[in-house]
CSV table of C-alpha atoms in Angstrom, one decimal:
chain,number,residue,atom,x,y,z
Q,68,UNK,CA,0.0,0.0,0.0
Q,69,UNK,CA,1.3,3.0,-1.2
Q,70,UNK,CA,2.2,5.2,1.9
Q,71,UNK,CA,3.1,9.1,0.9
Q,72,UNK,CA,3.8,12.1,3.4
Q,73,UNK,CA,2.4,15.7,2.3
Q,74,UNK,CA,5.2,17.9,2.2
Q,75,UNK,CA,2.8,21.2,1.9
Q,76,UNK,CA,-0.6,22.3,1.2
Q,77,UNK,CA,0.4,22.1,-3.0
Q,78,UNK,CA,1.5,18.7,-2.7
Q,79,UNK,CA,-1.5,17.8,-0.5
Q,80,UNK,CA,-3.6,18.3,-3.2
Q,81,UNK,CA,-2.0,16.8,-6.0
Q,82,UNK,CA,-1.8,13.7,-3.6
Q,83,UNK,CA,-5.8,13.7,-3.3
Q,84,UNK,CA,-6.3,14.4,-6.8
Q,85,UNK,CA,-4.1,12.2,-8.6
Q,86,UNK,CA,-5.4,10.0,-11.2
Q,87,UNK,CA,-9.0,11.5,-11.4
Q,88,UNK,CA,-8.7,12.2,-15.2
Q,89,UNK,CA,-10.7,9.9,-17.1
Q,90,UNK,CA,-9.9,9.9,-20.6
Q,91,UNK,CA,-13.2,8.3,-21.9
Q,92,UNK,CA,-15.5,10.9,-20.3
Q,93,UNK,CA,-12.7,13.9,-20.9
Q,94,UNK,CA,-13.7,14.9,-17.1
Q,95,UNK,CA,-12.2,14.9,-13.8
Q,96,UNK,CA,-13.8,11.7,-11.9
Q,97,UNK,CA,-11.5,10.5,-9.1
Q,98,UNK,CA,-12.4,6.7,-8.4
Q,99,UNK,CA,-11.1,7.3,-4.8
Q,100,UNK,CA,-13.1,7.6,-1.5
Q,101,UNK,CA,-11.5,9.0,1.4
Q,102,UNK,CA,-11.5,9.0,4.7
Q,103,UNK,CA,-9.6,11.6,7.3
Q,104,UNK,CA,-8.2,10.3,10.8
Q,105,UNK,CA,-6.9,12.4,13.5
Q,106,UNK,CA,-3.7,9.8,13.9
Q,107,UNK,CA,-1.6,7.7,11.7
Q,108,UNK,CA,-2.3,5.1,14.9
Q,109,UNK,CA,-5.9,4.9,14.2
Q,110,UNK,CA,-7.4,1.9,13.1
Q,111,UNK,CA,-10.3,1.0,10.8
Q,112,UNK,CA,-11.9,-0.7,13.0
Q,113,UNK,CA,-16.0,-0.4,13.5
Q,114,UNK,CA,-18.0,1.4,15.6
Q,115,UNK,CA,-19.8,-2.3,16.7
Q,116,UNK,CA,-16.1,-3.3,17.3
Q,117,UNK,CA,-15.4,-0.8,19.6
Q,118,UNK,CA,-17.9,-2.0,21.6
Q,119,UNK,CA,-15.6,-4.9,22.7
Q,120,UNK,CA,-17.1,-8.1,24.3
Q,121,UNK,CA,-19.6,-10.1,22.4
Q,122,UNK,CA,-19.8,-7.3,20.0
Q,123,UNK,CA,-20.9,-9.6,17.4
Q,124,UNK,CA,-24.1,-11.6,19.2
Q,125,UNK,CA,-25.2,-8.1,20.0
Q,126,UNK,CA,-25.4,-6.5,16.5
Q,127,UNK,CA,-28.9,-7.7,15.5
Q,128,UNK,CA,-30.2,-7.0,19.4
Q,129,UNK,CA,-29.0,-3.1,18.5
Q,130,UNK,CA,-30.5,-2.6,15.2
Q,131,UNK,CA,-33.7,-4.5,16.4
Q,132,UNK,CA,-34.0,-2.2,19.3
Q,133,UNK,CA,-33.5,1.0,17.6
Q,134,UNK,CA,-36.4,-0.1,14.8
Q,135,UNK,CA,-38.9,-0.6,17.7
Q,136,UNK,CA,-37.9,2.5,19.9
Q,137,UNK,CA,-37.7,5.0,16.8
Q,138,UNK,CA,-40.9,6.5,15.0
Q,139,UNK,CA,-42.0,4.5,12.1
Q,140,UNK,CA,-42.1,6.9,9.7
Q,141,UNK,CA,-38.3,8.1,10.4
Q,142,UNK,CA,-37.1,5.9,7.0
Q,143,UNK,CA,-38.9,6.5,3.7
Q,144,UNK,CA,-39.0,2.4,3.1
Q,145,UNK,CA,-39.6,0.2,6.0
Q,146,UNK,CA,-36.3,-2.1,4.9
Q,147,UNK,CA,-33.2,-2.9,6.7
Q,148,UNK,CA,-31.0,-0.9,4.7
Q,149,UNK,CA,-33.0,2.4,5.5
Q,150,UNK,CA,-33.0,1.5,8.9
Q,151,UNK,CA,-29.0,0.3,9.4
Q,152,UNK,CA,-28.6,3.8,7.3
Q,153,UNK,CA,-30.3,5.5,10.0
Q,154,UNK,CA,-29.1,3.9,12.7
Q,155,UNK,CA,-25.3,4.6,11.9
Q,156,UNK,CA,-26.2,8.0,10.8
Q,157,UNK,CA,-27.6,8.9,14.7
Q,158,UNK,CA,-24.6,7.0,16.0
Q,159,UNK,CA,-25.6,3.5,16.5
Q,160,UNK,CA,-22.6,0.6,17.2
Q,161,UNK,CA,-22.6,-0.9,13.5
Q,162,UNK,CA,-20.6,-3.2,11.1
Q,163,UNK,CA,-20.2,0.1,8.9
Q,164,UNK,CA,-17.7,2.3,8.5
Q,165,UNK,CA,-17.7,6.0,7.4
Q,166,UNK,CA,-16.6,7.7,4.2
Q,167,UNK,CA,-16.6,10.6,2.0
Q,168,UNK,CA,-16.3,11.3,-2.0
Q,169,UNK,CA,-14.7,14.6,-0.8
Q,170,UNK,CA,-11.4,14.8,0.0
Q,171,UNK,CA,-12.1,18.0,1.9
Q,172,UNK,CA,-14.5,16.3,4.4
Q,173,UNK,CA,-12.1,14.1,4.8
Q,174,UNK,CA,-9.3,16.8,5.8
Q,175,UNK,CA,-12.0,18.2,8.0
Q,176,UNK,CA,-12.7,14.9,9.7
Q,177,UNK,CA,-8.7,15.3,10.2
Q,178,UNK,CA,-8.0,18.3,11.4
Q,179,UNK,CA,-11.6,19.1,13.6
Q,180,UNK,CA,-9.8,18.9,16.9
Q,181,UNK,CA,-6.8,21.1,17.9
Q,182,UNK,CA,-5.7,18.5,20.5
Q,183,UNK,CA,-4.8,16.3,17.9
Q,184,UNK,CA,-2.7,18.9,16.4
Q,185,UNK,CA,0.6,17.7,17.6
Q,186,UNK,CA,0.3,14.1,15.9
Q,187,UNK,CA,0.3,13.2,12.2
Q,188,UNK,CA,-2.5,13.0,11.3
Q,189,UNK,CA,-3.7,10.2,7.8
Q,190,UNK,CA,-6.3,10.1,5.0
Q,191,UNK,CA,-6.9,6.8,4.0
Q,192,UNK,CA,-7.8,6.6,-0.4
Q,193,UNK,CA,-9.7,3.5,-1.5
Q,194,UNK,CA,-10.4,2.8,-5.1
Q,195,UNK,CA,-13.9,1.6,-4.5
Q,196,UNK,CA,-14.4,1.2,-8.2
Q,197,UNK,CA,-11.5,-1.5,-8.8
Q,198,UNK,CA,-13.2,-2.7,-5.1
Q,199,UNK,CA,-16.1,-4.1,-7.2
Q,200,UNK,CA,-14.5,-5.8,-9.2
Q,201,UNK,CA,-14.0,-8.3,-6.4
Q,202,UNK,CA,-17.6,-8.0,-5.1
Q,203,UNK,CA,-19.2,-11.5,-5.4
Q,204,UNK,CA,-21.2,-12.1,-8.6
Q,205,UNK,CA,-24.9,-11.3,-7.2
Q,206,UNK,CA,-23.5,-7.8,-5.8
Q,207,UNK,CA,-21.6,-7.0,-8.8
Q,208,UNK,CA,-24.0,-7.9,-11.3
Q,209,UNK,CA,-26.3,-6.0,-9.7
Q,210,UNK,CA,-23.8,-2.8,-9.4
Q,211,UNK,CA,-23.3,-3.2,-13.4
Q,212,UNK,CA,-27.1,-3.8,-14.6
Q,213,UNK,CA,-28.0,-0.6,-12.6
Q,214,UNK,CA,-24.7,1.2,-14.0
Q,215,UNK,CA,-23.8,2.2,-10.5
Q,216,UNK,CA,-20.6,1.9,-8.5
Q,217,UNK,CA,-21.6,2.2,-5.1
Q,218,UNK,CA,-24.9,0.3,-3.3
Q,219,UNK,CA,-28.1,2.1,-2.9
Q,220,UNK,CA,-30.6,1.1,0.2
Q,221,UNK,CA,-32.8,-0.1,-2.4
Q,222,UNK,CA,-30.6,-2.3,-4.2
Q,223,UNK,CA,-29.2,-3.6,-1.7
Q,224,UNK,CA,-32.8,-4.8,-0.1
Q,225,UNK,CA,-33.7,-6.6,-3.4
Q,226,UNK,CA,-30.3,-8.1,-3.3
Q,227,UNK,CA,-30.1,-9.1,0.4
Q,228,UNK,CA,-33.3,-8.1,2.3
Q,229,UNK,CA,-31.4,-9.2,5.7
Q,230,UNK,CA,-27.9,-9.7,7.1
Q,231,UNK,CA,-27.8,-12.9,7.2
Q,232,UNK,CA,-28.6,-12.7,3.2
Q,233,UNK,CA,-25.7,-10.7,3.2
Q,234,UNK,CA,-23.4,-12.6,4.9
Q,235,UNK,CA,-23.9,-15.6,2.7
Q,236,UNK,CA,-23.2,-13.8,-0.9
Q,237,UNK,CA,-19.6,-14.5,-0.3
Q,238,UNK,CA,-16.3,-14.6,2.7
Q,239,UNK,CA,-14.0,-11.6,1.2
Q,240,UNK,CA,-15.5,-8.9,-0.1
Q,241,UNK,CA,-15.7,-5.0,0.8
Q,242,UNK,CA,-19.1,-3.2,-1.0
Q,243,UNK,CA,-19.4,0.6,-0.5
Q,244,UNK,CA,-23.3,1.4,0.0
Q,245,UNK,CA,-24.1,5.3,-0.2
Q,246,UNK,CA,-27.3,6.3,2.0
Q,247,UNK,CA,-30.5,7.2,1.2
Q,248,UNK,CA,-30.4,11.2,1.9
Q,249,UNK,CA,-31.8,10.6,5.2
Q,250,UNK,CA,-31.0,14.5,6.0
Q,251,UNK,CA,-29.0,17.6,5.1
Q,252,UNK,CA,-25.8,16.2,6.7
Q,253,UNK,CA,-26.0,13.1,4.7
Q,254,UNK,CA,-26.0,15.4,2.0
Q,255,UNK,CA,-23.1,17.9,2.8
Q,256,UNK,CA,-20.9,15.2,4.0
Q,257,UNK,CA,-21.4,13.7,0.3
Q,258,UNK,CA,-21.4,10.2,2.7
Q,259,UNK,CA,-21.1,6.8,2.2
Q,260,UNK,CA,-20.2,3.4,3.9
Q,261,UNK,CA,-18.0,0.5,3.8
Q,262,UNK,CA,-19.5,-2.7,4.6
Q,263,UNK,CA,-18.1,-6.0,5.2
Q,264,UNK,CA,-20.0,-9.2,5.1
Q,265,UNK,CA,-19.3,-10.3,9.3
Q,266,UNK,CA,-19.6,-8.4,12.3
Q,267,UNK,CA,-15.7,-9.7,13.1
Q,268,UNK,CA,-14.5,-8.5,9.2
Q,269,UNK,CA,-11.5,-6.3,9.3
Q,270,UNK,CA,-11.3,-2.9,6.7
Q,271,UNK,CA,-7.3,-3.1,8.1
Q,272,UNK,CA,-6.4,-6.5,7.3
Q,273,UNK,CA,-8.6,-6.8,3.9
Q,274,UNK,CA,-6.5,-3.7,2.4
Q,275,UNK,CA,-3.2,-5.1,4.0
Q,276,UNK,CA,-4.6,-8.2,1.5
Q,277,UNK,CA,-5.0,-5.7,-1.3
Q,278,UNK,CA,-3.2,-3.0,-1.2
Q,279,UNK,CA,-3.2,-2.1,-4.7
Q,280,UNK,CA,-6.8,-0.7,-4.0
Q,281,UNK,CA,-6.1,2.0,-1.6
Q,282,UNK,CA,-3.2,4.5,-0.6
Q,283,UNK,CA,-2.2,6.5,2.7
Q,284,UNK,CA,-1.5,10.4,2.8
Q,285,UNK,CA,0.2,11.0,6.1
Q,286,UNK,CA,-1.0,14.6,6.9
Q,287,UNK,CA,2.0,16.1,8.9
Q,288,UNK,CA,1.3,17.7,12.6
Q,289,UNK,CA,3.6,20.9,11.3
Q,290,UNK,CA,0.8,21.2,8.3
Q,291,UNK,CA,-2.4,20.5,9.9
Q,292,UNK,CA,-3.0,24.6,11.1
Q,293,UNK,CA,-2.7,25.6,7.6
Q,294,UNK,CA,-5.0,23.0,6.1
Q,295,UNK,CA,-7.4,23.6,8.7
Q,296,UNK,CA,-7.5,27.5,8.4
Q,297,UNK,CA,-7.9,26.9,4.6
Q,298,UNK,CA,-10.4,24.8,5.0
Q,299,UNK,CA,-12.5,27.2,7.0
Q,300,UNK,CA,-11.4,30.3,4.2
Q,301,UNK,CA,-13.2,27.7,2.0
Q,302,UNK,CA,-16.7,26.9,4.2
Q,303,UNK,CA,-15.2,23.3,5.0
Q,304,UNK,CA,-17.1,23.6,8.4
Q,305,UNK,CA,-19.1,22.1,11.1
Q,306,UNK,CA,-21.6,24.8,10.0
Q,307,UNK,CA,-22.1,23.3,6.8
Q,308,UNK,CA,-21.2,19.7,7.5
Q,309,UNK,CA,-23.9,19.4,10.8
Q,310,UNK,CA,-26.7,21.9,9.3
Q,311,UNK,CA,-28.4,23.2,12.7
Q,312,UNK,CA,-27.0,25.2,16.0
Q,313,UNK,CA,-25.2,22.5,17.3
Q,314,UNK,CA,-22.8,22.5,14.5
Q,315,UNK,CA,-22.4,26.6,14.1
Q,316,UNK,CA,-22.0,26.0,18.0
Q,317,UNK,CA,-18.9,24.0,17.5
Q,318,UNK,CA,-17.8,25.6,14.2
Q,319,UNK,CA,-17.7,29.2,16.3
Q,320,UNK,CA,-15.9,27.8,19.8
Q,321,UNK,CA,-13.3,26.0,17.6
Q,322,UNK,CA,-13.0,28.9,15.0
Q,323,UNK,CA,-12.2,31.8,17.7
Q,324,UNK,CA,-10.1,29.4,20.0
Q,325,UNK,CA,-7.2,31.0,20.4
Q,326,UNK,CA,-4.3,28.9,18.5
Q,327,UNK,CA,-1.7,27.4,21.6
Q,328,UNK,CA,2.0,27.4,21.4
């Protein structure tokens, strides 16, 4: 896996735009998602996986709980797909992890907390299209007759209405399944997930098997003030990324905290 430290803002960019001109369309369309972590020592490890213990006999016991305690009109399809959607997007434990088409989310999600500012911080790159090419054939025949390259709720429910469907299509595989627009911070985040087909499935140790399919920025603890004050010169913000007061809230406290020596 290609590994690459940013030596400046420039380079930065031409690290998280490289290879994004397709020649057939004549456009700029990276085939990269991204994904920005405070630390080079963080992990891709799940949110369900965090929750240590049996987090595995639990998963179905927290989805099934959160269905019957939330209104029933708070998904436009009553489906699982809607629902794990939901679920992960409120902050439920789940197999899923997050990411981002934008590469300036992700440097947000990197640089959003100035105690962090003293460590390297990493943006992890994932070719999710050359991902589907190892998708089993029911998910990636489905991908292609739709002419899609990420899952949708709805396909994925016609596909595999439950986990246990899911978990059967194959052993290996890593499928990247963007959300219904559940809300406006679905939307600004320009979200999507990674989903593996076990509770126990590890995002680390399938890219250490393939790591021709994603690369590492290593975002330099000297360079994250700069990248973070550009990305507020350019509305990268809580404002805009959690629509409501909560995020202007946290967008205003971090932006006129004064910057510590």
């Amino acid at each position: 896996m290609d590994e690459i430290r940013a030596e400046s803002w420039t380079h930065l960019h031409e690290l998280l735009f490289a290879d994004s001109w397709h020649e057939g369309l004549a456009r700029h369309r990276s085939d990269f998602v991204f994904r920005g972590e405070a630390s080079t020592g963080s992990s891709l490890a799940t949110s369900l996986q965090r929750l240590g213990g049996d987090f595995a006999d639990v998963e179905r016991h927290l989805l099934r709980n959160f269905r019957k305690y939330a209104a029933p009109d708070a998904v436009p399809h009553d489906d699982l797909w809607h629902w794990l959607a939901l679920a992960k997007h409120h902050g439920l434990s789940t197999r899923m992890l997050d990411w981002t088409y934008s590469p300036y989310v992700a440097l947000h999600f990197a640089t959003a907390h100035s105690a962090d500012y003293e460590r390297d911080g990493l943006i992890w790159m994932v070719d999710f299209v050359k991902t589907n090419r190892l998708l089993p054939d029911t998910l990636r025949e489905a991908l292609e007759g739709e002419g899609m390259n990420a899952m949708s709720a709805d396909l994925l429910a016609e596909v595999a209405p439950t986990l246990t469907d899911f978990d059967r299509l194959g052993e290996d595989f890593v499928v990247f399944f963007e959300p219904p627009a559940l809300d406006q911070r679905i939307v600004n985040q320009y979200a999507l997930f990674s989903l593996m087909p076990s509770p126990h499935a590890g995002m680390d140790e399938w890219l250490e098997r393939h790591p021709e399919l994603a690369r590492q920025i290593v975002l330099p603890a000297e360079l994250k003030w700069e990248v973070r004050d550009k990305l507020d010169q350019a509305n990268i913000t809580e404002r805009v990324l959690f629509p409501g007061l909560d995020g202007l809230a946290t967008w205003l406290k971090r932006y006129f905290s004064p910057r510590q020596p």
